[in-house]
Amino acid sequence: AQLLQALGDRVRSYTIVDLSGSLQQRQRALLAPVADKLRWVTQLPQAIHGVVLGNELLDAMPVQLLARIKGHWFERGVVLDAQGQPCWQDRPTDLRPPVDIAGRHDFLTEIHPQAEGFMRTLVDRLVRGAVFLIDYGFGEREYYHPQRAMGTLMCHQAHRADANPLVDVGAKDITAHVNF
């Protein structure tokens, strides 16, 4: 809303790509004053001519957790325990971070195949224009620095942060820093 208001008549049309019907409804109500410029779609256009703007988009995409434990790599997944509660389960994997992690200490990190695929799609479909993605993260060397041994996965709920996505499942926003 602020962007469209600030740019005014310089924006002729604005397409919002959003898969969530409930978010689309909230957006329609909030953006009603500029509704004549807007359209909603659920997938990126095949050819993009214009400016793509994403605010905290990549950090909200799913990540895969990789854990190095006693020198062996595992993919961390979620299963239900005997009481039907979600809990972590590690399984051996050939997946690795894109850089070697120095040291022999245990290490937890994330890889971002969905965000990487999204970026490849944007590059392939951008015919003319620019892409501006506003997010937080690190360059690859810092992202996978040996001292960042607990990864960056965080949860936010009601202005409180915690690192356990297995508590209050579905009620929290889950985020991970972006590997720029």
mmCIF file of C-alpha atoms in Angstrom:
data_model
loop_
_atom_site.group_PDB
_atom_site.id
_atom_site.type_symbol
_atom_site.label_atom_id
_atom_site.label_comp_id
_atom_site.label_asym_id
_atom_site.label_seq_id
_atom_site.Cartn_x
_atom_site.Cartn_y
_atom_site.Cartn_z
ATOM 1 C CA ALA A 1 0.000 0.000 0.000
ATOM 2 C CA GLN A 2 2.797 2.423 0.902
ATOM 3 C CA LEU A 3 4.720 1.646 -2.260
ATOM 4 C CA LEU A 4 1.714 2.121 -4.514
ATOM 5 C CA GLN A 5 0.785 5.328 -2.733
ATOM 6 C CA ALA A 6 4.336 6.695 -2.986
ATOM 7 C CA LEU A 7 4.684 5.852 -6.683
ATOM 8 C CA GLY A 8 1.183 7.020 -7.559
ATOM 9 C CA ASP A 9 0.469 7.265 -11.291
ATOM 10 C CA ARG A 10 3.958 6.022 -12.210
ATOM 11 C CA VAL A 11 2.602 2.503 -11.598
ATOM 12 C CA ARG A 12 0.099 1.530 -14.275
ATOM 13 C CA SER A 13 -0.435 -2.037 -13.105
ATOM 14 C CA TYR A 14 0.666 -4.158 -10.187
ATOM 15 C CA THR A 15 0.389 -7.938 -10.145
ATOM 16 C CA ILE A 16 0.443 -9.729 -6.816
ATOM 17 C CA VAL A 17 1.524 -13.363 -6.890
ATOM 18 C CA ASP A 18 0.088 -15.082 -3.828
ATOM 19 C CA LEU A 19 -1.002 -18.672 -3.311
ATOM 20 C CA SER A 20 -2.999 -17.958 -0.163
ATOM 21 C CA GLY A 21 -6.669 -17.176 -0.647
ATOM 22 C CA SER A 22 -6.980 -15.751 2.861
ATOM 23 C CA LEU A 23 -4.005 -13.428 2.314
ATOM 24 C CA GLN A 24 -5.452 -12.339 -1.015
ATOM 25 C CA GLN A 25 -8.694 -11.374 0.759
ATOM 26 C CA ARG A 26 -6.787 -9.304 3.331
ATOM 27 C CA GLN A 27 -4.761 -7.668 0.548
ATOM 28 C CA ARG A 28 -7.917 -6.825 -1.435
ATOM 29 C CA ALA A 29 -9.395 -5.080 1.594
ATOM 30 C CA LEU A 30 -6.189 -3.179 2.394
ATOM 31 C CA LEU A 31 -5.533 -2.182 -1.213
ATOM 32 C CA ALA A 32 -9.110 -1.295 -2.155
ATOM 33 C CA PRO A 33 -8.211 2.372 -2.863
ATOM 34 C CA VAL A 34 -5.903 1.279 -5.718
ATOM 35 C CA ALA A 35 -7.845 -1.815 -6.818
ATOM 36 C CA ASP A 36 -8.085 -0.574 -10.416
ATOM 37 C CA LYS A 37 -4.300 -1.105 -10.798
ATOM 38 C CA LEU A 38 -4.188 -4.569 -9.224
ATOM 39 C CA ARG A 39 -4.560 -8.151 -10.278
ATOM 40 C CA TRP A 40 -3.871 -11.339 -8.351
ATOM 41 C CA VAL A 41 -2.365 -14.510 -9.775
ATOM 42 C CA THR A 42 -1.208 -17.744 -8.188
ATOM 43 C CA GLN A 43 1.880 -18.271 -10.328
ATOM 44 C CA LEU A 44 4.565 -16.199 -11.984
ATOM 45 C CA PRO A 45 3.879 -15.126 -15.571
ATOM 46 C CA GLN A 46 5.804 -16.975 -18.287
ATOM 47 C CA ALA A 47 7.423 -13.700 -19.399
ATOM 48 C CA ILE A 48 8.086 -10.811 -17.042
ATOM 49 C CA HIS A 49 8.327 -7.266 -18.413
ATOM 50 C CA GLY A 50 8.657 -4.943 -15.443
ATOM 51 C CA VAL A 51 9.863 -4.737 -11.897
ATOM 52 C CA VAL A 52 9.652 -7.677 -9.501
ATOM 53 C CA LEU A 53 9.550 -6.683 -5.855
ATOM 54 C CA GLY A 54 9.729 -9.170 -3.004
ATOM 55 C CA ASN A 55 9.784 -8.203 0.659
ATOM 56 C CA GLU A 56 10.879 -10.966 3.043
ATOM 57 C CA LEU A 57 9.980 -13.575 0.485
ATOM 58 C CA LEU A 58 13.032 -15.825 0.248
ATOM 59 C CA ASP A 59 13.410 -16.175 4.025
ATOM 60 C CA ALA A 60 9.865 -17.533 4.273
ATOM 61 C CA MET A 61 10.433 -20.330 1.753
ATOM 62 C CA PRO A 62 10.969 -23.842 3.116
ATOM 63 C CA VAL A 63 14.514 -24.963 3.821
ATOM 64 C CA GLN A 64 16.077 -28.343 4.362
ATOM 65 C CA LEU A 65 17.958 -28.840 7.618
ATOM 66 C CA LEU A 66 21.329 -30.566 7.472
ATOM 67 C CA ALA A 67 23.051 -31.738 10.625
ATOM 68 C CA ARG A 68 26.651 -32.860 10.855
ATOM 69 C CA ILE A 69 26.842 -35.119 13.887
ATOM 70 C CA LYS A 70 30.114 -36.782 14.848
ATOM 71 C CA GLY A 71 31.433 -36.183 11.340
ATOM 72 C CA HIS A 72 28.428 -37.629 9.453
ATOM 73 C CA TRP A 73 25.769 -35.638 7.583
ATOM 74 C CA PHE A 74 22.055 -36.148 8.180
ATOM 75 C CA GLU A 75 18.921 -34.524 6.847
ATOM 76 C CA ARG A 76 16.737 -33.489 9.752
ATOM 77 C CA GLY A 77 13.066 -34.252 9.288
ATOM 78 C CA VAL A 78 9.921 -34.386 11.389
ATOM 79 C CA VAL A 79 8.106 -37.516 12.574
ATOM 80 C CA LEU A 80 5.482 -38.170 15.222
ATOM 81 C CA ASP A 81 6.603 -39.664 18.513
ATOM 82 C CA ALA A 82 4.711 -42.380 20.420
ATOM 83 C CA GLN A 83 2.332 -39.733 21.835
ATOM 84 C CA GLY A 84 1.604 -38.322 18.377
ATOM 85 C CA GLN A 85 3.710 -35.207 18.939
ATOM 86 C CA PRO A 86 6.113 -33.912 16.288
ATOM 87 C CA CYS A 87 9.795 -34.539 16.949
ATOM 88 C CA TRP A 88 13.038 -34.394 14.988
ATOM 89 C CA GLN A 89 14.457 -37.427 13.236
ATOM 90 C CA ASP A 90 17.765 -37.460 11.403
ATOM 91 C CA ARG A 91 18.485 -39.728 8.462
ATOM 92 C CA PRO A 92 21.745 -40.181 6.573
ATOM 93 C CA THR A 93 21.976 -38.090 3.420
ATOM 94 C CA ASP A 94 24.270 -37.319 0.537
ATOM 95 C CA LEU A 95 23.135 -33.668 0.688
ATOM 96 C CA ARG A 96 25.781 -31.176 1.741
ATOM 97 C CA PRO A 97 26.044 -27.435 2.194
ATOM 98 C CA PRO A 98 27.504 -25.745 -0.899
ATOM 99 C CA VAL A 99 30.813 -25.127 0.909
ATOM 100 C CA ASP A 100 32.902 -27.298 3.211
ATOM 101 C CA ILE A 101 32.396 -26.527 6.889
ATOM 102 C CA ALA A 102 35.755 -26.304 8.663
ATOM 103 C CA GLY A 103 36.261 -28.250 11.856
ATOM 104 C CA ARG A 104 34.915 -31.510 13.195
ATOM 105 C CA HIS A 105 32.308 -30.093 15.593
ATOM 106 C CA ASP A 106 28.607 -30.841 15.255
ATOM 107 C CA PHE A 107 26.952 -28.373 12.914
ATOM 108 C CA LEU A 108 23.337 -27.570 11.985
ATOM 109 C CA THR A 109 22.524 -25.494 8.928
ATOM 110 C CA GLU A 110 20.001 -25.005 6.158
ATOM 111 C CA ILE A 111 20.048 -25.341 2.408
ATOM 112 C CA HIS A 112 17.515 -23.510 0.238
ATOM 113 C CA PRO A 113 16.609 -25.537 -2.862
ATOM 114 C CA GLN A 114 13.155 -23.943 -3.190
ATOM 115 C CA ALA A 115 14.503 -20.382 -3.011
ATOM 116 C CA GLU A 116 17.262 -21.290 -5.469
ATOM 117 C CA GLY A 117 14.675 -22.759 -7.851
ATOM 118 C CA PHE A 118 12.533 -19.644 -7.489
ATOM 119 C CA MET A 119 15.519 -17.446 -8.353
ATOM 120 C CA ARG A 120 16.307 -19.559 -11.441
ATOM 121 C CA THR A 121 12.676 -19.211 -12.541
ATOM 122 C CA LEU A 122 12.799 -15.429 -12.088
ATOM 123 C CA VAL A 123 16.006 -15.209 -14.131
ATOM 124 C CA ASP A 124 14.547 -17.399 -16.878
ATOM 125 C CA ARG A 125 11.308 -15.412 -17.095
ATOM 126 C CA LEU A 126 12.620 -11.866 -16.729
ATOM 127 C CA VAL A 127 12.614 -10.546 -20.284
ATOM 128 C CA ARG A 128 13.057 -6.880 -19.404
ATOM 129 C CA GLY A 129 13.091 -5.136 -16.065
ATOM 130 C CA ALA A 130 14.625 -5.535 -12.648
ATOM 131 C CA VAL A 131 14.302 -7.673 -9.544
ATOM 132 C CA PHE A 132 14.459 -6.171 -6.042
ATOM 133 C CA LEU A 133 14.355 -8.644 -3.162
ATOM 134 C CA ILE A 134 14.415 -7.196 0.333
ATOM 135 C CA ASP A 135 15.478 -9.798 2.845
ATOM 136 C CA TYR A 136 18.045 -10.591 5.491
ATOM 137 C CA GLY A 137 20.852 -13.073 5.340
ATOM 138 C CA PHE A 138 24.550 -13.519 4.743
ATOM 139 C CA GLY A 139 27.005 -14.144 1.979
ATOM 140 C CA GLU A 140 27.784 -17.826 1.594
ATOM 141 C CA ARG A 141 31.073 -17.763 3.521
ATOM 142 C CA GLU A 142 29.473 -16.083 6.516
ATOM 143 C CA TYR A 143 26.269 -18.136 6.262
ATOM 144 C CA TYR A 144 28.227 -21.390 6.540
ATOM 145 C CA HIS A 145 30.906 -20.068 8.893
ATOM 146 C CA PRO A 146 32.070 -22.731 11.379
ATOM 147 C CA GLN A 147 30.967 -20.543 14.304
ATOM 148 C CA ARG A 148 27.363 -20.487 13.019
ATOM 149 C CA ALA A 149 26.942 -24.056 14.276
ATOM 150 C CA MET A 150 23.221 -23.858 15.100
ATOM 151 C CA GLY A 151 21.891 -22.554 11.783
ATOM 152 C CA THR A 152 19.513 -19.628 11.405
ATOM 153 C CA LEU A 153 16.045 -21.209 11.635
ATOM 154 C CA MET A 154 13.782 -19.077 13.857
ATOM 155 C CA CYS A 155 10.109 -18.821 14.698
ATOM 156 C CA HIS A 156 8.026 -15.749 15.442
ATOM 157 C CA GLN A 157 4.656 -15.644 17.153
ATOM 158 C CA ALA A 158 2.928 -12.694 18.794
ATOM 159 C CA HIS A 159 6.125 -10.591 18.808
ATOM 160 C CA ARG A 160 8.128 -13.374 20.453
ATOM 161 C CA ALA A 161 10.949 -15.349 18.909
ATOM 162 C CA ASP A 162 11.990 -18.922 19.563
ATOM 163 C CA ALA A 163 13.954 -21.608 17.742
ATOM 164 C CA ASN A 164 11.521 -24.525 18.034
ATOM 165 C CA PRO A 165 9.142 -24.936 15.084
ATOM 166 C CA LEU A 166 7.753 -28.136 16.639
ATOM 167 C CA VAL A 167 5.864 -26.229 19.351
ATOM 168 C CA ASP A 168 2.583 -24.511 18.428
ATOM 169 C CA VAL A 169 2.768 -25.984 14.919
ATOM 170 C CA GLY A 170 0.834 -23.870 12.442
ATOM 171 C CA ALA A 171 0.599 -20.877 14.760
ATOM 172 C CA LYS A 172 4.072 -19.442 14.106
ATOM 173 C CA ASP A 173 5.940 -17.901 11.224
ATOM 174 C CA ILE A 174 9.082 -19.887 10.477
ATOM 175 C CA THR A 175 12.033 -18.181 8.856
ATOM 176 C CA ALA A 176 15.651 -18.828 7.970
ATOM 177 C CA HIS A 177 18.273 -16.337 6.815
ATOM 178 C CA VAL A 178 18.978 -16.205 3.091
ATOM 179 C CA ASN A 179 22.234 -17.530 1.654
ATOM 180 C CA PHE A 180 23.066 -14.607 -0.607
#
